[in-house]
Every structure is written in structure tokens, then in C-alpha cells.
Amino acid sequence: MLSATSTAKPFTELIARGLFRDSQRLDFQGDVLADDIEDQLSRFYSRGLGERPLLLDFASAEYIEVASLVNCIATIVDRTEHGRITAVGLPRIKSVRDFMRVWRFAEAVAEATGVAFEEFVPVEERQLLEEPQTTYTGIGGALDLLEFDPDWTPDSAATRNFFEFITLVHPDRQPIAPDTSFAAAPRKLSGRWTAPLIQQVLKRHMGDASPKDDVARVVVYEAVGNAIRHPGARVIQTTSKFDRKGRSQDRRAAGADSERADRSHCSSRPEGHLRICVWDDGASIASTLLPLVKEGCPIRAFALPSYMCERIFVQLRSYDGQTRREEVVDQSEDLAPDSAHEAHMLLASLYPGVSRSVAQSVGAVEPFDEQRSSEIEPLKPSAPGMGLYALVRTVLDQFQGTLLIRSGRYRLLIEVAHDAFRSQHNVRYKCKITQYPDSFPPFRGNLLTIQLPIKNPA
Amino acid sequence: MNLLSLDIRVGSAGVTHLGKREQEFHEEVVRMVRAPTTPVMRLGLANCSPISPRQMVHERRCIGGIVQTALQGVSAPVETCLIDFTSNQFFVVGEPLLLALADAFALAFESNLCSYFILLVPQLPGPKSASLNRFAGLTTNPVSPTIVLVSNAGETQAFGQHAAKVPRSLSSYGGLIDARFGSPEARLARKCVRRLGHFKTSDPPGRQGPCRHHSYFVFDCDTELLALLSNWWRLHAPNTKAVLYDLKHNPSFRNAIKTLADSQEIAAERVVDALANRQLGSLIASMGPCTLILDVVEQGEVLRHYIEQLAGSGIKVNHKVLAAVSKAGSIDVAMGDYRVHSFLQRPRDPVVAKCIQCELKLPLSAEAAEPQGPIRTYDMLHMANTCGWEPEPAPEVPDNIGLAFANIPAFTPILQEYGDWLGYKLYDVLRSGLSPDDWFVVHPDESDSTVLAERLQACMDEPLCVVRVPRDAIKAAQMAGNQWHQVLHRYNTEFWTQQLTSMVKSSALILDIFNASGSTAATLQALLRHYRIEPFAYMCLANFEPTMKSIPGSGVPIHTLYDWYNPRTLQSRSAQIPTVSAHVRA
């Protein structure tokens, strides 16, 4: 079933396709990437239609990238909380609907908004929510079983689809705090990635040389650990997907053709990708750092040895693709109040040792008492702000993948600089930061999309 | 050569003793890595070093303080400092934790406290990880600390001054790890539970088997089953191209089979799919004889049924068949032309002429999953009648509170016979959301409670800290009106008080075999509050005072597996309350 139920009911109007004029209908055709969602949203907002009802119409979609579903949820949450009508048109193709069903998109929308998914579906299509899933059978290799467990029952402790949306939300929708039971979230969510079956799939598709446990230990753990620390977050969601070239269900796979590869989250790899998305609806990353820097508070507690700090080629550009500035920055740079701005802080969040917690008081380290804590003062360095730094090292250097952060008015894409580019600019990484137009509402929360290349698509 | 070793327990709320086995393990590792010419002499540290779940989130730098304090606590310079993470799953040994550890090594080296560090980790971090980059960066000078990482597989990664002398791999290290944590067979046996219920075999479809009172299931043992399956496959089916399985109640085994099949590039599908999907059936048939894997084998009816059905679809089955559990009397058993090997052997269910549960119209139990919640009266009485009744053991009677029970179920044999199931039932409640992130167990230091805590630990992958409080201390506190400060001075050198001192900000689970008046729980709760520790629940197998839903005078809930009205006759209680034996006679 695609349906999911909840208690709240925000809309007094019955949602029907006739409610939406052409200008209020975003028509996603063929392969739908996260960028397609944002491109069409940008046009919608630029016409000053933001307060009008909006239909995210997937009727003509033939493939939907999993990150684009997260993007949709962030949009729906934001618009719903602002009292703006938003609807989701279901794909005409059954296998695409089944993809949404098996990934539990409906439940994810309901859990993120507190509103039953059917409330977002045009009335003409609601009968589709009841149809049975027929595309995924679990027959085939280990990945097929991970995507759909045919023996799953609602009593099962595990999920039916290993990669499906998982939502963390307080029962009464209070903000998530890292010192509550949510502290266990990084451990619980990353621990799932250590079981032999997913480890075998990682080994098969990502090659023998990479340590597969680092997907759990670093990628998932640190991404979720970062999300639970964002102030004001009430919802955290994770989802992931292997996109393999040559599979009908993964048409876009790695596939983005070269012209779109640059606009896609990551550079093109012919064999496919594993995408892991972690989204929270809390304060944007830059907004937690910028005020501190502007006030002259430290966000970096110590000077790191030079071998821990890398040089990054940064291209800052507008949403229409025009380059506004190019520069090389060093992760050891001084984060001065007068030069700090949102894009800069977003990038700085990846530097080693940078964290807003540095500006906050640091208590004694249990079980050591106050007297002893003074003895270990020299050991405080390397504590805060190392999570995203470690994540970048593992994703970019270890797996040769990419990290995309959508947050506030910016999108940051960072990857390893290769060969000629690397030597030409004497940098280890290259980073594109895209600024969204003022008409485009700030992105709701923070979305980390980690994309790891698949070496063996079979 | 002296050795300072720290056994780090990530995710544990408090300290536990470091056993002789662990200490010898550390000494042996040093001998393997450094091949010293003088005997290895271990310095101090009788306990493991916990990093609580809260510290994992907020204070991952605390590992630096732990190492620093340990090194400063010994008088002589330490020749080898060994940090042991092997008790933990690798994914909790995060990069920030290893980076903080690197800083601690650097500081210890600069302070002349130690220059040789061995770090035991379940796996080596990725070669381009932040932590290995940091370890390498620390050791670039000609005079630098030596840092050796060793994985559970015996691979080493060495940095620093003496790195060249470290073997690339330690061939016998894997044997040490197995000896410490148990073989896959032993670990699997701990994760196999025999549950009680009212079961009726419905496999294969259409078959009306006899009712059973027992059903077996294994849980969270994908790794162990994969190790056993891989070994069996290598010996008995190396050339087979397909596996068919019927394991709908055993997802761990199903996952292990799929994992092996994926790595060997062979097909592995459900029997039901091969029979229902003609295309799939033909494909399997074209691969030659397949290996059949079943959940439980007893009399061979399911095996014969599937072989016939599969033959009808043109699929031949290898003569070597595999099962998770054998109830056929032997781990290897011949059934017609087929030989069935199982990983576990369990006794066959007794054959009964007629099912009492059916006569009592008790509903059938779900075979698929153990339901959460209390056990049935039928099962409680079955356990008691099977294991016997006895007077309450004298040393465990709180005679300052009330009278001893004349007749209660003999919990010692009950725990021996059914402890796996009872422990799992408690674990299932805890993991479903009852337990906070940072918790430990406290219970009266009595043998049955100890066994129950051990059964609980056997279900868990993470280390569980258990505090055992002697009954004489509980009685002394009760005589003092639960004013622990009046009695604790007598015990302040004992390990259990040291444990409690180390557990500020943790939550406690009070555990006991039964609740009869709430007095022991109330006293343990007072003890915890003396240490500013909040209990989150009181769990017991049986609650003889079912009207009591929380510990008296508090909101701490009581969770029990069975409510049984039989409160203890208190010294102050005037009315005589029926005893268990009276119930039984009635």
C-alpha cells in the first residue's frame, strides 16, 4: 500500500487536478533528478506564485532519483507549515509508483508533515494508493532481497526494504535533542549497515579494496550524528538507493549524460552510484555558525597540523550558472568576522575542528572530576567538529565519491580534484557552491546527499 | 617488558572487571607484535574502561582523558600501551574517537609517558581515512612514537620509529579472538531460543502436524550463520550452482544464504518461488542439482514433501541437505537417500496422544515471531511443574521484611531450562523502546538474578554493565530505613560501590526474579538515588503483588513476565495471605 495515515488535516479544499493552473503544475517528465525539482520550483517561485497551490506532478515520470523525493518532502513540509496547498501527482507508470511504495514515500511524507499522504494526492488518483505492489519480488541477488523482503511482516524487527525512508520524530513532534534518546540514532542507523548481507552488497558493487564498514562507521554515523545536533530539528529522515546502469528500475543510474552530469548532484560514473540521503528540518548549518563568527566567538578551538588541512578550489556561482567568484581556500584559514558569509560558513563546516560547540562551554569529562579535567585540557583538541571532516575524508578520498549539502540559500558540492586540475591549482578538493535566487524560499533544513560510485553494477 | 592495557567498552554505562582471559589475551598480543626478550608484565587496571553512549555523542574526546589518566597512574614509564577495542563492533569506534586517541598518543609521547602503542580494532580504518592520516602524520619524524593497529583478522598497520619490525599479519591472532569471544557455533547456540507456546505445524501447506509446545528461533546471528554456512559449503557443495530454501521464520539464516550466494555468484531462492514461478523454476532446474536448506528438520516430512514437489518441476535436490536446527536426534541424520546436517541440535518435542492446549481451547501461537508481552499461565505452570516447587531459599529471604514463601517455583532449574526464552522476553521489551540509551543493570547478588542478567547479556551485542548488591547490604539499608549513607561506609571498598560511583548520569534497570512486596526494589532504588542515578524500570519474572504497578513511593514502573497474586506475608501484615502452595492445592 502506498497509503499512510495521520491525524492532522490541513486543507479544507479538496485537492483535485482542476485546482491547479498550468503555471502551478510542475510537470516532471522522464528521468527526474533533484535538480529537476529545484529547476521547476525556481521558475514557479520566480513568477511570484509561491503562495498559490502547487502540484508536484510525477505523472510523466519514468524514473525518480531518491534524493529528489527527499527534496519534495522538504518542500512539502515547508509549504504545509506555511499553510500553502501542495499536491503530489502520482506516476502513470506502475513500476515507478511501486518504487515510491517500496521506498515508503507516502509514510515518509506523513511522518514528516503529520498529515496523511492521501491529503496530498489529487482525488482522481487516490484509488492508486490502494493497489498492490507487483514490481519488486526479492527474487535475484542480495541487493534484490535488500530492496524487498518477501517474507517481511509488520511484526518484523527489520524494514521491508533496507533502503526505505526511515523517520526519526518525537511522538509529540518536539524538537530533537542530542542529549535525549535520539543520541542513539547514529548508532542504531549506522549499525544496520554492518550486517553481512549489506556488507556483501557493498563489497560486490564497490570493489574489494574499500573498507565497507566505513560506510556505517563514518558515512552514516557522522551524517546522522550531524543531523541530530541541528537546532530546531523535529524530523530526521534517511533513505538510500543503489542505482545501477542497465536496470529498468534504475534507468538514470549513473547515468546522467554529460551535459546534465554537472547539474546533477555528482559527476557522471558509467556504472552507477549508491546514494545515501540524510535530511533534517532544523536550522541551516551556516546559520548556526555565522552569528558566532560575526560576534567574534571562536568556532575553531585549536590550530591543526598542516597535514590535516587541505586546499580547496571553490567556485561560487549563481543559480543560472554564472560564475561569481573562484578562489582557493585552505582549511586552516582564519575565519574572520568581516569576511564571513553564509556560503563561506557552509564550506567551513567541513573544516577539521570547526563546530559551533567550540563557542559553548565545555564541561568536565565524566567520569573525571573537575580537578582532573584540568589535567586533560591539552586533550580537548580534536574533539569537536571532526565528524563532517572525517565524513569528507572517507567519502571523497576513500570512496572517490561526492558530498552534496543543500542548506539555506546554497547548495554545496565537493569532490576530489583529479589530475591536471589538481596540479594546476595545487588543491586536493574542488567545490561548487550555488546561490539560489532571492525569490526561492530558503531550503527547509539540511540535506546531505552522499554519492558513492559503484564499480560493479552486476 | 611492562604493559599497560586498556579494554575500552564503547556503549557501556559503567565499569566491569577485566577477566584473567582478557589480561592474558593482551599479554599474548604484545608477545606477537613485539616479540620481547623479557616476560610481559602487566601494570594495574583491573577493570575495563567504559565510554558511555552519552559520551559517544557529546564527549568522544574522553578517550584521551582515559588514556592520559591511566598512563599517569603508573610510576614507571610504560613500555607498551595497548588499547583494546575488540569487545566493540567496529562501527562504534568512530573517526573522532580515533583522532582523539591519536592526540593522546602524541601527548603521552611528548610527556615521555610511553612511546609504543598497540591499538586493537575490529577492522582497520580505510587507508585514506582521517584517522590513519593523523596516525601517519604523527610519526613522520625519525624520533616518533610507534603506533601499531591490529584488526580482528590479524592484519597490521604500523607507523613510526619501529614500524618496520612489525609483522604484516599475525597468523595466530584470529585463534586468540575466537578463544576470547567463542566460536561461531558457541555464539550461535547463545542466540538460539526455545520458546513455549501452542504451535501447530502447517508446513508444508496442507499438512496437519501434531501440536507442539516448543518452537525454536535464532535471532541477530547473521554473522555466525554465515561463518558456519561458508565452511559447510566449502566442504560439501563447492560446485553447486543453486540453493533453494524455506526459512520464512528465520531471516538470519536466509540472509546468510543470500550473502554466501551473492559472493559465490550462485542462485539462492525460496522454494515457494521456484515452485510458483515457472521461469525461475526452469532456470534453477537448468543449473543441476540444487542444495535444499530448511529451518528445522525433525521427522523429514517437510524434506520429503519439497523433494517431491521440486521433482515435479524438474528440479533435483543434492543428497546433502542443510538445516538450521535438528530435532531428529543428531546433528547429522540420514533421511531416506538424503543426509541432513544441522548447525544446532535440540531435543525433539515429546509426543503426546492428545493436546491439552487444544482441549483447553487455547489459541495457536504465531510461529513467525515471538510476541512481546507476558507469558501465558499455561507456560508458567508448565515450567513450574516441570522444574518443581521449593521453599524460598533461606539466604534470599528478606526476613526483616516478611515471612519466607513455603512453596514457590524452583527458579534455578527454570532458568537453566528456559532461561534463554525468559532472557529474550526481557530483552525484547527493553529493545522495543523501554530502555534509555545509557543504562545498566542492578540486582541483588543472588545466583538466580545473576543467571537472569547473564541471559539478558547473551541476547545483546553490546557490553552490559551489571552491578550486584549483596543481600546483607540491602538488609542493612532496610534496617536503617533505606538511609544508605548510614551503611555504605562499610562497603566503600567493594567493587559494586565503585561501579555505582562511576555511573553518574546513567539510568538503571532493577532486576530480580520476583517481586513480593516491593521492598527490595525500593531499597535498590534508594541506593541508586544516593548515587544520583535514576532507575527507569523494575523488571522481574513474576510479580506476586500484581496490584503494584510501580515501585512503592515512586513512579518507576514494574515490568513483569507474569502476574501471580501471592504477596509476601509481611511482618506487619495481620491477615494471612494465601501462599503459592495453597493456590496449587486449590
Short mmCIF file of C-alpha atoms in Angstrom, two decimals, chain B residues 20-22 24-25 28 32 86 152 172-184 186-187 190:
data_model
loop_
_atom_site.label_atom_id
_atom_site.label_comp_id
_atom_site.label_asym_id
_atom_site.label_seq_id
_atom_site.Cartn_x
_atom_site.Cartn_y
_atom_site.Cartn_z
CA LYS B 20 42.03 -13.19 33.51
CA ARG B 21 41.26 -14.26 29.95
CA GLU B 22 41.30 -10.66 28.75
CA GLU B 24 46.26 -12.95 29.14
CA PHE B 25 44.95 -12.01 25.71
CA GLU B 28 49.84 -12.59 24.22
CA MET B 32 53.08 -11.43 18.97
CA THR B 86 37.89 -5.75 20.17
CA ASN B 152 40.48 -8.99 14.25
CA SER B 172 47.56 -16.87 15.10
CA TYR B 173 45.72 -13.74 16.21
CA GLY B 174 42.38 -14.99 14.81
CA GLY B 175 42.63 -18.01 17.10
CA LEU B 176 43.09 -15.71 20.08
CA ILE B 177 39.99 -13.76 19.11
CA ASP B 178 37.94 -16.95 18.74
CA ALA B 179 39.17 -18.19 22.10
CA ARG B 180 38.14 -14.92 23.70
CA PHE B 181 34.71 -14.46 22.15
CA GLY B 182 33.74 -18.04 21.37
CA SER B 183 33.48 -19.97 18.13
CA PRO B 184 30.63 -19.27 15.69
CA ALA B 186 29.11 -21.33 20.54
CA ARG B 187 27.89 -17.85 19.67
CA ARG B 190 23.63 -18.49 22.66
#
